[in-house]
Amino acid sequence: MINDTLVELSRWQFAITALFHFLFVPLTIGMSWILVIMESVYVITGREIYRDMTQFWGKLFGINFALGVATGLTMEFEFGTNWAYFSQYVGDVFGAPLAIESMMAFFLESTFVGMFFLGWDRLSKRQHLTGTFVMALGTNLSALWILVGNAWMQNPVGSEFNYETMRMEMISFSELLFNPVAQVKFIHTAAAGYVTGAMFVMSISSYYILKGRDLPFAKRSFSVASGFGIAAILSVLLLGDESGYEAGAVQKAKLAAIEAEYHTEPAPADFTLIGLPNDKEMHTDYSVKIPYALGIIATRSLDKQVTGINDLKKGNEARIRNGMIAYSYLLKLQAGEKTQVNLTGFNETKQDLGYGLLLKRYTEDVVDASEEQITKAVDDSIPPVAPLFFAFRIMVGSGMAMLCLFLLAFYFNAKRVIEQKRWLLKAILFALPLPWVAIETGWLVAELGRQPWSISEVFPTFLSVSNLTVSDVLTSMIAFISVYTIMFIIEMFLMIKFARIGPSSLHTGRYHFEQAANAPSGLRQQTLES
């Protein structure tokens, strides 16, 4: 029988590891392109202030990058230590994008990060800018391959189950790469990283402006971040809409849980702005709805329905029963009975084998599962509603708040009155955590919404864990939390330290940006204080 405690602890450990890692990754993705923009202006204009901007923000980028690498390495090892059966079952497919990410993108990114920090006095301006561009490209390619793998877990295209090896095997790399879920996830996640980088730079720049220090530096950094950020946040919102459409096409249970759509409503379905999901009554209490919005987002039409949880359960029950038949044929094939009848029967039902495996949580004898066990498996086939419902709304609310801030920041900055809007600068400063709130809740929506599957509709999560003891996982989880907490404290200490010192840390004396902002490169030394 399945050890539910072991499964839940393994899930918690991976979730904590991923959430910690995801504190650093989006900022790395976003900051890389901001550095490219700043250095490009430096190369084009020759103004030293843009070199200083690139170096200062690059220093904070480097601190974050180092912590991101350290926290990310353990995640790949966890596939082998904690999720051995997952790795064995789908490693032929899932391992490909991870290997490409490590060999191509990560090494590319890491190599040019070194050139970024060590090449200022060794390379020409254009050579260094090229290196910075390649560093940013490598950072985004790294995210691409990771998200290709994750998208396959959400929508397993380009592969099929081999009953002889008992593994998923790749049949089309192009389908894996051009998975529609992968395309949407990559652009959406990358744009979320750009928002994070923009908000980070804009918030710290707001701090400098409020303090009245290094104003030309701060205002130029603020300008870059506000312009970059408004483009990024609009991309996030547009691709969020596209994500809703893809979920409606390939992950109907996730969409229904996010919206607490217990019953199939007449088309087009309303979007529930807020409410209290009530699983017992199969109803959302105190709901406030926007007419037609969900139907338009999820189906791009006014006449197609969004399937509710009740109807999804009925469909899942039929698939579980069909999966029981597929499992019976699989047992016969494994026993050597490779008759044409068994092969044909298995091929006709194997698309529901994963649903039959849901019964493994309650019985080893899947073929003869009881009605009670089938009912439990049907209930398990729907992800938890309340966590998804609220996490999604926190994510969207954070995104809308940031959209307002970026719009106001861009407008008042274009009017050259941003220094006078101290209320807005304070709001931007205190809004610094918002990107991380949106990103972490978005990750919860993506991953919790896939449950009960590790590979959607193919392999249940509870069958994916390694054969460990509860004490093994608990001990390692406590160790991870302790080490990661220390690393997070170190990151915060270094970030706050260098942010408080500001761009003056680039020079032995305090740099008079007020005088040097528009000075040619050769006049820079004349502005240093004695």
Short mmCIF file of C-alpha atoms in Angstrom, two decimals:
data_model
loop_
_atom_site.label_atom_id
_atom_site.label_comp_id
_atom_site.label_asym_id
_atom_site.label_seq_id
_atom_site.Cartn_x
_atom_site.Cartn_y
_atom_site.Cartn_z
CA MET A 1 0.00 0.00 0.00
CA ILE A 2 1.00 3.62 -0.56
CA ASN A 3 2.64 5.47 2.34
CA ASP A 4 0.74 8.77 2.18
CA THR A 5 3.03 10.39 4.76
CA LEU A 6 6.08 9.63 2.62
CA VAL A 7 4.35 11.00 -0.47
CA GLU A 8 3.28 14.24 1.23
CA LEU A 9 6.70 14.83 2.81
CA SER A 10 8.39 14.25 -0.56
CA ARG A 11 6.02 16.72 -2.18
CA TRP A 12 6.63 19.27 0.56
CA GLN A 13 10.39 18.93 0.24
CA PHE A 14 10.36 19.46 -3.51
CA ALA A 15 7.88 22.33 -3.18
CA ILE A 16 10.02 24.10 -0.59
CA THR A 17 13.15 23.57 -2.71
CA ALA A 18 11.40 24.90 -5.81
CA LEU A 19 9.87 27.88 -4.03
CA PHE A 20 13.24 28.85 -2.55
CA HIS A 21 14.92 28.50 -5.94
CA PHE A 22 12.19 30.54 -7.58
CA LEU A 23 12.96 33.46 -5.28
CA PHE A 24 16.17 34.00 -7.27
CA VAL A 25 15.47 32.84 -10.83
CA PRO A 26 12.98 35.54 -11.95
CA LEU A 27 15.24 38.36 -10.80
CA THR A 28 18.17 36.84 -12.70
CA ILE A 29 16.05 36.57 -15.87
CA GLY A 30 14.75 40.13 -15.60
CA MET A 31 17.96 41.85 -14.53
CA SER A 32 19.96 40.32 -17.38
CA TRP A 33 18.07 42.25 -20.06
CA ILE A 34 18.02 45.46 -18.01
CA LEU A 35 21.82 45.24 -17.91
CA VAL A 36 21.85 44.79 -21.69
CA ILE A 37 19.73 47.95 -22.11
CA MET A 38 21.90 50.02 -19.78
CA GLU A 39 25.16 48.87 -21.30
CA SER A 40 23.83 49.44 -24.83
CA VAL A 41 23.13 53.07 -23.96
CA TYR A 42 26.65 53.34 -22.54
CA VAL A 43 28.21 51.95 -25.73
CA ILE A 44 26.06 54.18 -27.98
CA THR A 45 26.44 57.44 -26.01
CA GLY A 46 29.76 56.98 -24.22
CA ARG A 47 28.28 58.42 -21.00
CA GLU A 48 30.03 56.93 -18.00
CA ILE A 49 26.91 57.10 -15.87
CA TYR A 50 25.42 54.22 -17.87
CA ARG A 51 28.55 52.16 -17.33
CA ASP A 52 28.16 52.82 -13.60
CA MET A 53 24.51 51.83 -13.78
CA THR A 54 25.44 48.57 -15.51
CA GLN A 55 28.16 47.79 -12.99
CA PHE A 56 26.11 48.66 -9.92
CA TRP A 57 22.99 46.73 -10.89
CA GLY A 58 25.27 44.00 -12.21
CA LYS A 59 26.72 43.61 -8.73
CA LEU A 60 23.26 42.93 -7.29
CA PHE A 61 22.56 40.64 -10.24
CA GLY A 62 25.71 38.66 -9.44
CA ILE A 63 24.76 38.14 -5.79
CA ASN A 64 21.35 36.87 -6.85
CA PHE A 65 22.79 34.68 -9.62
CA ALA A 66 25.14 32.88 -7.24
CA LEU A 67 22.34 32.03 -4.82
CA GLY A 68 20.10 30.91 -7.70
CA VAL A 69 22.71 28.44 -8.95
CA ALA A 70 23.30 27.02 -5.46
CA THR A 71 19.58 26.43 -4.83
CA GLY A 72 18.89 25.10 -8.33
CA LEU A 73 21.47 22.31 -8.36
CA THR A 74 19.77 20.39 -5.55
CA MET A 75 16.47 20.27 -7.45
CA GLU A 76 17.87 18.09 -10.22
CA PHE A 77 19.43 15.72 -7.68
CA GLU A 78 16.05 15.38 -5.99
CA PHE A 79 14.62 13.71 -9.08
CA GLY A 80 16.95 10.82 -8.35
CA THR A 81 16.86 10.80 -4.57
CA ASN A 82 13.18 11.51 -3.87
CA TRP A 83 11.45 10.75 -7.17
CA ALA A 84 13.24 7.66 -8.48
CA TYR A 85 10.15 6.02 -9.97
CA PHE A 86 9.27 9.25 -11.74
CA SER A 87 12.78 9.37 -13.20
CA GLN A 88 12.61 5.72 -14.25
CA TYR A 89 9.14 6.04 -15.80
CA VAL A 90 9.63 9.26 -17.79
CA GLY A 91 13.38 9.86 -17.76
CA ASP A 92 13.76 9.10 -21.49
CA VAL A 93 11.54 12.09 -22.25
CA PHE A 94 11.88 14.46 -19.30
CA GLY A 95 15.65 14.05 -19.11
CA ALA A 96 16.24 15.45 -22.62
CA PRO A 97 15.34 19.12 -21.96
CA LEU A 98 17.11 19.01 -18.58
CA ALA A 99 20.29 17.70 -20.20
CA ILE A 100 20.15 20.34 -22.94
CA GLU A 101 19.61 23.05 -20.31
CA SER A 102 22.69 21.90 -18.38
CA MET A 103 25.01 21.37 -21.33
CA MET A 104 24.05 24.34 -23.45
CA ALA A 105 22.18 27.09 -21.65
CA PHE A 106 23.63 26.85 -18.13
CA PHE A 107 27.26 26.60 -19.27
CA LEU A 108 26.70 29.44 -21.74
CA GLU A 109 25.14 31.59 -19.05
CA SER A 110 27.81 30.80 -16.43
CA THR A 111 30.72 31.42 -18.81
CA PHE A 112 29.51 34.84 -19.88
CA VAL A 113 28.60 35.84 -16.32
CA GLY A 114 32.32 35.54 -15.63
CA MET A 115 33.11 37.67 -18.68
CA PHE A 116 30.60 40.27 -17.51
CA PHE A 117 32.36 40.79 -14.18
CA LEU A 118 35.98 40.27 -15.24
CA GLY A 119 35.96 41.70 -18.74
CA TRP A 120 35.45 45.43 -18.17
CA ASP A 121 39.15 46.26 -18.48
CA ARG A 122 40.03 43.34 -20.77
CA LEU A 123 37.47 43.71 -23.57
CA SER A 124 36.40 46.56 -25.81
CA LYS A 125 33.03 48.20 -25.22
CA ARG A 126 31.35 46.30 -28.02
CA GLN A 127 32.94 42.99 -27.04
CA HIS A 128 31.78 43.39 -23.46
CA LEU A 129 28.26 44.34 -24.59
CA THR A 130 28.18 41.24 -26.80
CA GLY A 131 29.15 39.14 -23.79
CA THR A 132 26.41 40.74 -21.69
CA PHE A 133 23.89 40.01 -24.44
CA VAL A 134 24.97 36.35 -24.65
CA MET A 135 24.74 36.12 -20.84
CA ALA A 136 21.14 37.34 -20.97
CA LEU A 137 20.38 35.01 -23.87
CA GLY A 138 21.82 32.05 -21.94
CA THR A 139 19.76 32.96 -18.89
CA ASN A 140 16.57 32.92 -20.93
CA LEU A 141 17.51 29.74 -22.83
CA SER A 142 18.05 28.05 -19.48
CA ALA A 143 14.51 28.99 -18.49
CA LEU A 144 13.22 27.82 -21.88
CA TRP A 145 14.49 24.25 -21.54
CA ILE A 146 13.35 23.91 -17.95
CA LEU A 147 9.88 25.10 -18.96
CA VAL A 148 9.81 22.74 -21.96
CA GLY A 149 10.27 19.90 -19.47
CA ASN A 150 7.67 21.30 -17.10
CA ALA A 151 5.19 21.88 -19.93
CA TRP A 152 5.54 18.23 -20.93
CA MET A 153 4.50 17.31 -17.39
CA GLN A 154 1.40 19.44 -17.92
CA ASN A 155 0.69 18.29 -21.48
CA PRO A 156 2.69 15.13 -22.37
CA VAL A 157 2.89 15.35 -26.16
CA GLY A 158 5.46 13.70 -28.42
CA SER A 159 5.69 10.51 -26.36
CA GLU A 160 4.00 7.19 -25.77
CA PHE A 161 4.03 4.35 -23.24
CA ASN A 162 6.04 1.23 -24.07
CA TYR A 163 4.54 -1.79 -22.31
CA GLU A 164 7.73 -3.82 -22.79
CA THR A 165 10.01 -1.36 -20.98
CA MET A 166 7.27 0.07 -18.73
CA ARG A 167 8.50 3.56 -19.60
CA MET A 168 7.38 6.62 -21.49
CA GLU A 169 9.45 7.04 -24.64
CA MET A 170 9.90 10.04 -26.92
CA ILE A 171 8.50 9.73 -30.43
CA SER A 172 8.82 13.36 -31.56
CA PHE A 173 11.30 15.89 -30.20
CA SER A 174 9.71 18.65 -32.28
CA GLU A 175 6.33 18.05 -30.61
CA LEU A 176 8.05 18.21 -27.22
CA LEU A 177 9.80 21.48 -28.10
CA PHE A 178 6.80 23.14 -29.76
CA ASN A 179 4.29 22.00 -27.17
CA PRO A 180 1.73 24.85 -27.09
CA VAL A 181 1.82 24.82 -23.29
CA ALA A 182 5.62 25.24 -23.39
CA GLN A 183 5.40 28.28 -25.65
CA VAL A 184 2.86 30.01 -23.44
CA LYS A 185 4.63 29.06 -20.18
CA PHE A 186 8.01 30.29 -21.37
CA ILE A 187 6.87 33.71 -22.55
CA HIS A 188 4.61 34.14 -19.51
CA THR A 189 7.35 33.10 -17.04
CA ALA A 190 10.09 35.08 -18.78
CA ALA A 191 7.89 38.20 -18.84
CA ALA A 192 7.19 37.69 -15.13
CA GLY A 193 10.95 37.69 -14.60
CA TYR A 194 11.26 40.94 -16.54
CA VAL A 195 8.58 42.46 -14.29
CA THR A 196 10.55 41.31 -11.24
CA GLY A 197 13.77 42.86 -12.50
CA ALA A 198 12.02 46.11 -13.40
CA MET A 199 10.26 46.38 -10.05
CA PHE A 200 13.53 45.63 -8.24
CA VAL A 201 15.42 48.42 -10.02
CA MET A 202 12.49 50.84 -9.82
CA SER A 203 11.95 50.26 -6.08
CA ILE A 204 15.59 50.79 -5.12
CA SER A 205 15.78 53.81 -7.42
CA SER A 206 12.70 55.19 -5.64
CA TYR A 207 14.57 54.82 -2.36
CA TYR A 208 17.46 56.91 -3.69
CA ILE A 209 15.11 59.58 -5.06
CA LEU A 210 13.25 59.77 -1.74
CA LYS A 211 16.59 60.19 0.04
CA GLY A 212 17.71 62.80 -2.48
CA ARG A 213 20.96 60.97 -3.25
CA ASP A 214 22.66 60.09 -6.54
CA LEU A 215 19.69 61.60 -8.34
CA PRO A 216 20.83 61.46 -12.00
CA PHE A 217 21.82 57.82 -11.49
CA ALA A 218 18.55 56.99 -9.72
CA LYS A 219 16.33 58.84 -12.20
CA ARG A 220 17.96 57.20 -15.21
CA SER A 221 17.66 53.77 -13.58
CA PHE A 222 14.04 54.58 -12.77
CA SER A 223 13.39 55.54 -16.41
CA VAL A 224 14.84 52.30 -17.77
CA ALA A 225 12.94 50.19 -15.25
CA SER A 226 9.58 51.91 -15.69
CA GLY A 227 9.68 51.67 -19.48
CA PHE A 228 10.90 48.07 -19.47
CA GLY A 229 8.44 47.17 -16.72
CA ILE A 230 5.32 48.51 -18.41
CA ALA A 231 6.07 46.45 -21.53
CA ALA A 232 6.75 43.39 -19.39
CA ILE A 233 3.63 43.63 -17.21
CA LEU A 234 1.41 44.02 -20.29
CA SER A 235 3.05 40.90 -21.75
CA VAL A 236 2.40 38.98 -18.53
CA LEU A 237 -1.27 39.90 -18.54
CA LEU A 238 -1.75 39.08 -22.22
CA LEU A 239 0.04 35.75 -21.88
CA GLY A 240 -1.90 35.05 -18.71
CA ASP A 241 -5.01 35.24 -20.83
CA GLU A 242 -3.42 32.83 -23.31
CA SER A 243 -2.54 30.49 -20.43
CA GLY A 244 -6.21 30.46 -19.47
CA TYR A 245 -7.09 29.44 -23.01
CA GLU A 246 -4.50 26.63 -23.06
CA ALA A 247 -5.71 25.39 -19.67
CA GLY A 248 -9.24 25.32 -21.02
CA ALA A 249 -8.02 23.15 -23.89
CA VAL A 250 -5.71 20.64 -22.17
CA GLN A 251 -6.21 20.97 -18.38
CA LYS A 252 -9.91 21.28 -17.81
CA ALA A 253 -9.75 20.08 -14.19
CA LYS A 254 -7.19 22.75 -13.31
CA LEU A 255 -9.32 25.48 -14.89
CA ALA A 256 -12.48 24.27 -13.12
CA ALA A 257 -10.67 24.21 -9.76
CA ILE A 258 -9.15 27.67 -10.26
CA GLU A 259 -12.61 29.08 -10.93
CA ALA A 260 -14.43 26.86 -8.41
CA GLU A 261 -16.65 25.92 -11.36
CA TYR A 262 -18.52 23.09 -9.67
CA HIS A 263 -21.25 22.85 -12.31
CA THR A 264 -21.23 23.33 -16.06
CA GLU A 265 -22.94 26.67 -16.65
CA PRO A 266 -24.63 27.86 -19.84
CA ALA A 267 -22.17 29.41 -22.29
CA PRO A 268 -20.48 31.80 -21.95
CA ALA A 269 -19.54 31.12 -18.31
CA ASP A 270 -19.13 33.93 -15.79
CA PHE A 271 -15.78 34.67 -14.13
CA THR A 272 -15.89 34.57 -10.33
CA LEU A 273 -14.03 37.65 -9.14
CA ILE A 274 -14.11 36.60 -5.47
CA GLY A 275 -16.01 34.22 -3.24
CA LEU A 276 -15.65 31.33 -0.80
CA PRO A 277 -15.49 27.87 -2.42
CA ASN A 278 -17.66 25.35 -0.58
CA ASP A 279 -16.67 21.81 -1.59
CA LYS A 280 -19.30 20.24 0.64
CA GLU A 281 -22.19 22.09 -1.00
CA MET A 282 -20.46 22.22 -4.41
CA HIS A 283 -21.09 25.96 -4.52
CA THR A 284 -19.13 29.22 -4.24
CA ASP A 285 -20.55 31.27 -1.39
CA TYR A 286 -20.73 35.09 -1.51
CA SER A 287 -19.49 35.07 -5.11
CA VAL A 288 -19.06 38.24 -7.15
CA LYS A 289 -19.03 37.45 -10.86
CA ILE A 290 -18.10 39.15 -14.13
CA PRO A 291 -20.60 38.01 -16.78
CA TYR A 292 -19.27 36.04 -19.77
CA ALA A 293 -15.58 36.65 -18.91
CA LEU A 294 -14.56 33.05 -18.15
CA GLY A 295 -16.18 31.67 -21.29
CA ILE A 296 -14.40 34.23 -23.47
CA ILE A 297 -11.00 33.65 -21.80
CA ALA A 298 -11.17 29.86 -21.70
CA THR A 299 -12.89 29.10 -25.01
CA ARG A 300 -12.47 32.25 -27.17
CA SER A 301 -16.17 31.99 -27.95
CA LEU A 302 -19.64 32.83 -26.72
CA ASP A 303 -21.19 29.40 -27.34
CA LYS A 304 -18.71 26.88 -25.90
CA GLN A 305 -19.14 25.70 -22.32
CA VAL A 306 -16.54 25.47 -19.57
CA THR A 307 -16.92 22.01 -18.10
CA GLY A 308 -17.67 21.98 -14.37
CA ILE A 309 -16.16 19.72 -11.71
CA ASN A 310 -19.26 17.52 -11.46
CA ASP A 311 -19.21 16.67 -15.16
CA LEU A 312 -15.44 16.23 -15.13
CA LYS A 313 -15.78 13.66 -12.35
CA LYS A 314 -18.32 11.73 -14.41
CA GLY A 315 -15.93 11.69 -17.34
CA ASN A 316 -13.03 10.70 -15.10
CA GLU A 317 -15.01 7.79 -13.68
CA ALA A 318 -15.48 6.44 -17.18
CA ARG A 319 -11.77 6.85 -17.85
CA ILE A 320 -10.87 5.07 -14.60
CA ARG A 321 -13.04 2.12 -15.58
CA ASN A 322 -11.46 2.10 -19.03
CA GLY A 323 -8.05 2.32 -17.34
CA MET A 324 -8.87 -0.82 -15.37
CA ILE A 325 -9.39 -2.61 -18.69
CA ALA A 326 -6.08 -1.21 -20.00
CA TYR A 327 -4.33 -2.45 -16.86
CA SER A 328 -5.77 -5.94 -17.32
CA TYR A 329 -4.40 -6.08 -20.88
CA LEU A 330 -1.05 -4.77 -19.63
CA LEU A 331 -0.81 -7.62 -17.10
CA LYS A 332 -1.50 -10.14 -19.85
CA LEU A 333 1.14 -8.61 -22.13
CA GLN A 334 3.71 -8.60 -19.33
CA ALA A 335 2.90 -12.26 -18.69
CA GLY A 336 3.89 -13.03 -22.28
CA GLU A 337 0.38 -13.29 -23.75
CA LYS A 338 1.17 -11.09 -26.77
CA THR A 339 -1.85 -12.10 -28.79
CA GLN A 340 -3.39 -9.81 -31.36
CA VAL A 341 -6.50 -9.47 -29.17
CA ASN A 342 -4.46 -8.31 -26.17
CA LEU A 343 -2.32 -5.93 -28.24
CA THR A 344 -5.35 -4.41 -29.93
CA GLY A 345 -7.25 -4.14 -26.65
CA PHE A 346 -4.33 -2.44 -24.92
CA ASN A 347 -3.74 0.03 -27.76
CA GLU A 348 -7.42 0.98 -27.73
CA THR A 349 -7.48 1.65 -23.97
CA LYS A 350 -3.92 2.70 -23.05
CA GLN A 351 -4.76 6.41 -23.18
CA ASP A 352 -6.64 5.85 -19.90
CA LEU A 353 -4.03 3.65 -18.22
CA GLY A 354 -2.98 6.55 -15.99
CA TYR A 355 -6.52 6.88 -14.65
CA GLY A 356 -6.51 3.18 -13.83
CA LEU A 357 -3.27 3.71 -11.90
CA LEU A 358 -5.09 6.15 -9.58
CA LEU A 359 -6.61 3.04 -7.98
CA LYS A 360 -3.13 1.92 -6.87
CA ARG A 361 -3.51 4.25 -3.92
CA TYR A 362 -6.24 2.02 -2.53
CA THR A 363 -5.58 -1.45 -3.93
CA GLU A 364 -2.89 -3.51 -5.65
CA ASP A 365 -5.61 -5.38 -7.53
CA VAL A 366 -6.58 -2.61 -9.94
CA VAL A 367 -8.63 -4.88 -12.18
CA ASP A 368 -10.99 -5.91 -9.36
CA ALA A 369 -11.23 -2.55 -7.55
CA SER A 370 -14.43 -2.02 -5.56
CA GLU A 371 -16.99 0.68 -6.23
CA GLU A 372 -15.88 2.48 -3.08
CA GLN A 373 -12.28 2.51 -4.29
CA ILE A 374 -13.35 3.78 -7.70
CA THR A 375 -15.32 6.60 -6.02
CA LYS A 376 -12.26 7.60 -4.00
CA ALA A 377 -10.11 7.61 -7.14
CA VAL A 378 -12.69 9.81 -8.89
CA ASP A 379 -12.53 12.31 -6.01
CA ASP A 380 -8.72 12.24 -6.22
CA SER A 381 -8.81 13.11 -9.93
CA ILE A 382 -9.70 16.76 -9.21
CA PRO A 383 -7.07 19.12 -7.73
CA PRO A 384 -7.86 20.97 -4.46
CA VAL A 385 -10.20 23.84 -5.20
CA ALA A 386 -9.75 26.39 -2.40
CA PRO A 387 -5.91 26.74 -2.56
CA LEU A 388 -6.02 27.15 -6.34
CA PHE A 389 -8.97 29.57 -6.21
CA PHE A 390 -7.28 31.95 -3.75
CA ALA A 391 -3.72 31.57 -5.07
CA PHE A 392 -4.87 32.53 -8.56
CA ARG A 393 -6.64 35.65 -7.30
CA ILE A 394 -3.67 36.73 -5.22
CA MET A 395 -1.49 36.34 -8.32
CA VAL A 396 -3.85 38.35 -10.52
CA GLY A 397 -4.39 41.00 -7.83
CA SER A 398 -0.63 41.47 -7.44
CA GLY A 399 -0.27 41.76 -11.21
CA MET A 400 -2.99 44.39 -11.49
CA ALA A 401 -1.46 46.41 -8.63
CA MET A 402 1.91 46.37 -10.41
CA LEU A 403 0.28 47.41 -13.68
CA CYS A 404 -1.13 50.51 -11.96
CA LEU A 405 2.24 51.32 -10.42
CA PHE A 406 4.12 50.94 -13.71
CA LEU A 407 1.57 53.07 -15.57
CA LEU A 408 1.78 55.85 -12.99
CA ALA A 409 5.56 55.63 -12.78
CA PHE A 410 5.95 55.78 -16.56
CA TYR A 411 3.52 58.70 -16.90
CA PHE A 412 5.00 60.90 -14.17
CA ASN A 413 8.53 60.03 -15.20
CA ALA A 414 7.74 61.07 -18.79
CA LYS A 415 6.35 64.34 -17.37
CA ARG A 416 9.64 64.75 -15.43
CA VAL A 417 7.79 65.24 -12.15
CA ILE A 418 8.50 61.89 -10.52
CA GLU A 419 10.54 63.52 -7.73
CA GLN A 420 7.46 65.45 -6.64
CA LYS A 421 5.28 62.32 -6.37
CA ARG A 422 6.65 61.08 -3.07
CA TRP A 423 3.49 59.10 -2.36
CA LEU A 424 4.06 57.11 -5.55
CA LEU A 425 7.76 56.57 -4.82
CA LYS A 426 6.87 55.26 -1.37
CA ALA A 427 4.20 52.98 -2.85
CA ILE A 428 6.72 51.59 -5.36
CA LEU A 429 9.30 51.04 -2.62
CA PHE A 430 6.87 49.12 -0.42
CA ALA A 431 5.55 47.20 -3.44
CA LEU A 432 8.94 45.53 -3.95
CA PRO A 433 7.68 42.10 -2.70
CA LEU A 434 4.72 42.07 -5.12
CA PRO A 435 6.51 40.32 -8.04
CA TRP A 436 7.56 37.49 -5.76
CA VAL A 437 4.05 37.18 -4.32
CA ALA A 438 2.67 36.88 -7.86
CA ILE A 439 5.36 34.45 -9.01
CA GLU A 440 5.18 32.10 -6.04
CA THR A 441 1.37 31.95 -6.12
CA GLY A 442 1.56 31.44 -9.88
CA TRP A 443 3.88 28.49 -9.35
CA LEU A 444 1.40 27.03 -6.87
CA VAL A 445 -1.40 27.39 -9.40
CA ALA A 446 0.64 25.68 -12.11
CA GLU A 447 1.91 22.76 -10.03
CA LEU A 448 -0.91 22.19 -7.55
CA GLY A 449 -3.36 22.42 -10.44
CA ARG A 450 -1.68 19.42 -12.09
CA GLN A 451 -2.47 17.14 -9.15
CA PRO A 452 -3.00 14.22 -8.69
CA TRP A 453 -0.51 13.74 -11.52
CA SER A 454 3.24 14.07 -11.80
CA ILE A 455 2.71 13.63 -15.55
CA SER A 456 -0.75 14.85 -16.44
CA GLU A 457 -3.18 11.96 -17.03
CA VAL A 458 -0.23 9.55 -17.38
CA PHE A 459 1.46 8.91 -14.03
CA PRO A 460 0.08 9.70 -10.54
CA THR A 461 2.24 11.61 -8.08
CA PHE A 462 1.94 9.00 -5.33
CA LEU A 463 3.55 6.35 -7.57
CA SER A 464 6.49 8.63 -8.41
CA VAL A 465 8.29 8.70 -5.06
CA SER A 466 11.45 6.80 -4.14
CA ASN A 467 11.46 3.89 -1.75
CA LEU A 468 12.62 5.92 1.25
CA THR A 469 11.60 6.04 4.87
CA VAL A 470 9.69 8.93 6.38
CA SER A 471 12.65 9.74 8.62
CA ASP A 472 14.96 9.94 5.56
CA VAL A 473 12.80 12.58 3.88
CA LEU A 474 12.04 14.46 7.09
CA THR A 475 15.73 14.70 8.02
CA SER A 476 16.77 15.91 4.57
CA MET A 477 13.88 18.38 4.44
CA ILE A 478 14.88 19.94 7.77
CA ALA A 479 18.48 20.15 6.52
CA PHE A 480 17.39 21.82 3.27
CA ILE A 481 15.19 24.33 5.07
CA SER A 482 18.01 25.21 7.48
CA VAL A 483 20.63 25.67 4.75
CA TYR A 484 18.30 27.54 2.43
CA THR A 485 17.19 29.87 5.22
CA ILE A 486 20.82 30.72 5.94
CA MET A 487 21.43 31.33 2.23
CA PHE A 488 18.36 33.55 2.02
CA ILE A 489 19.55 35.58 5.02
CA ILE A 490 22.96 35.98 3.36
CA GLU A 491 21.33 37.15 0.13
CA MET A 492 19.15 39.68 1.94
CA PHE A 493 22.10 40.95 3.97
CA LEU A 494 24.27 41.47 0.89
CA MET A 495 21.47 42.99 -1.20
CA ILE A 496 20.49 45.47 1.53
CA LYS A 497 24.13 46.28 2.28
CA PHE A 498 25.07 47.17 -1.30
CA ALA A 499 21.73 48.83 -2.04
CA ARG A 500 22.24 51.14 0.96
CA ILE A 501 25.80 51.95 -0.08
CA GLY A 502 24.49 52.69 -3.55
CA PRO A 503 26.49 53.53 -6.68
CA SER A 504 29.11 55.28 -4.54
CA SER A 505 30.47 51.78 -3.84
CA LEU A 506 31.88 51.72 -7.36
CA HIS A 507 34.51 54.34 -6.52
CA THR A 508 36.99 55.09 -3.78
CA GLY A 509 35.45 58.49 -3.32
CA ARG A 510 31.84 59.53 -3.58
CA TYR A 511 30.93 60.15 -7.21
CA HIS A 512 29.25 63.48 -8.02
CA PHE A 513 26.65 62.18 -10.47
CA GLU A 514 25.05 65.61 -10.52
CA GLN A 515 28.18 66.89 -12.34
CA ALA A 516 29.18 63.74 -14.19
CA ALA A 517 25.81 62.67 -15.58
CA ASN A 518 26.40 64.19 -18.99
CA ALA A 519 30.19 64.35 -18.95
CA PRO A 520 32.24 62.63 -21.71
CA SER A 521 34.18 59.54 -20.69
CA GLY A 522 37.50 61.35 -20.35
CA LEU A 523 36.21 63.91 -17.85
CA ARG A 524 35.09 61.36 -15.30
CA GLN A 525 38.13 61.69 -12.99
CA GLN A 526 37.59 65.43 -12.71
CA THR A 527 34.39 64.78 -10.76
CA LEU A 528 35.88 62.61 -8.03
CA GLU A 529 36.06 64.14 -4.59
CA SER A 530 39.48 64.41 -3.05
#
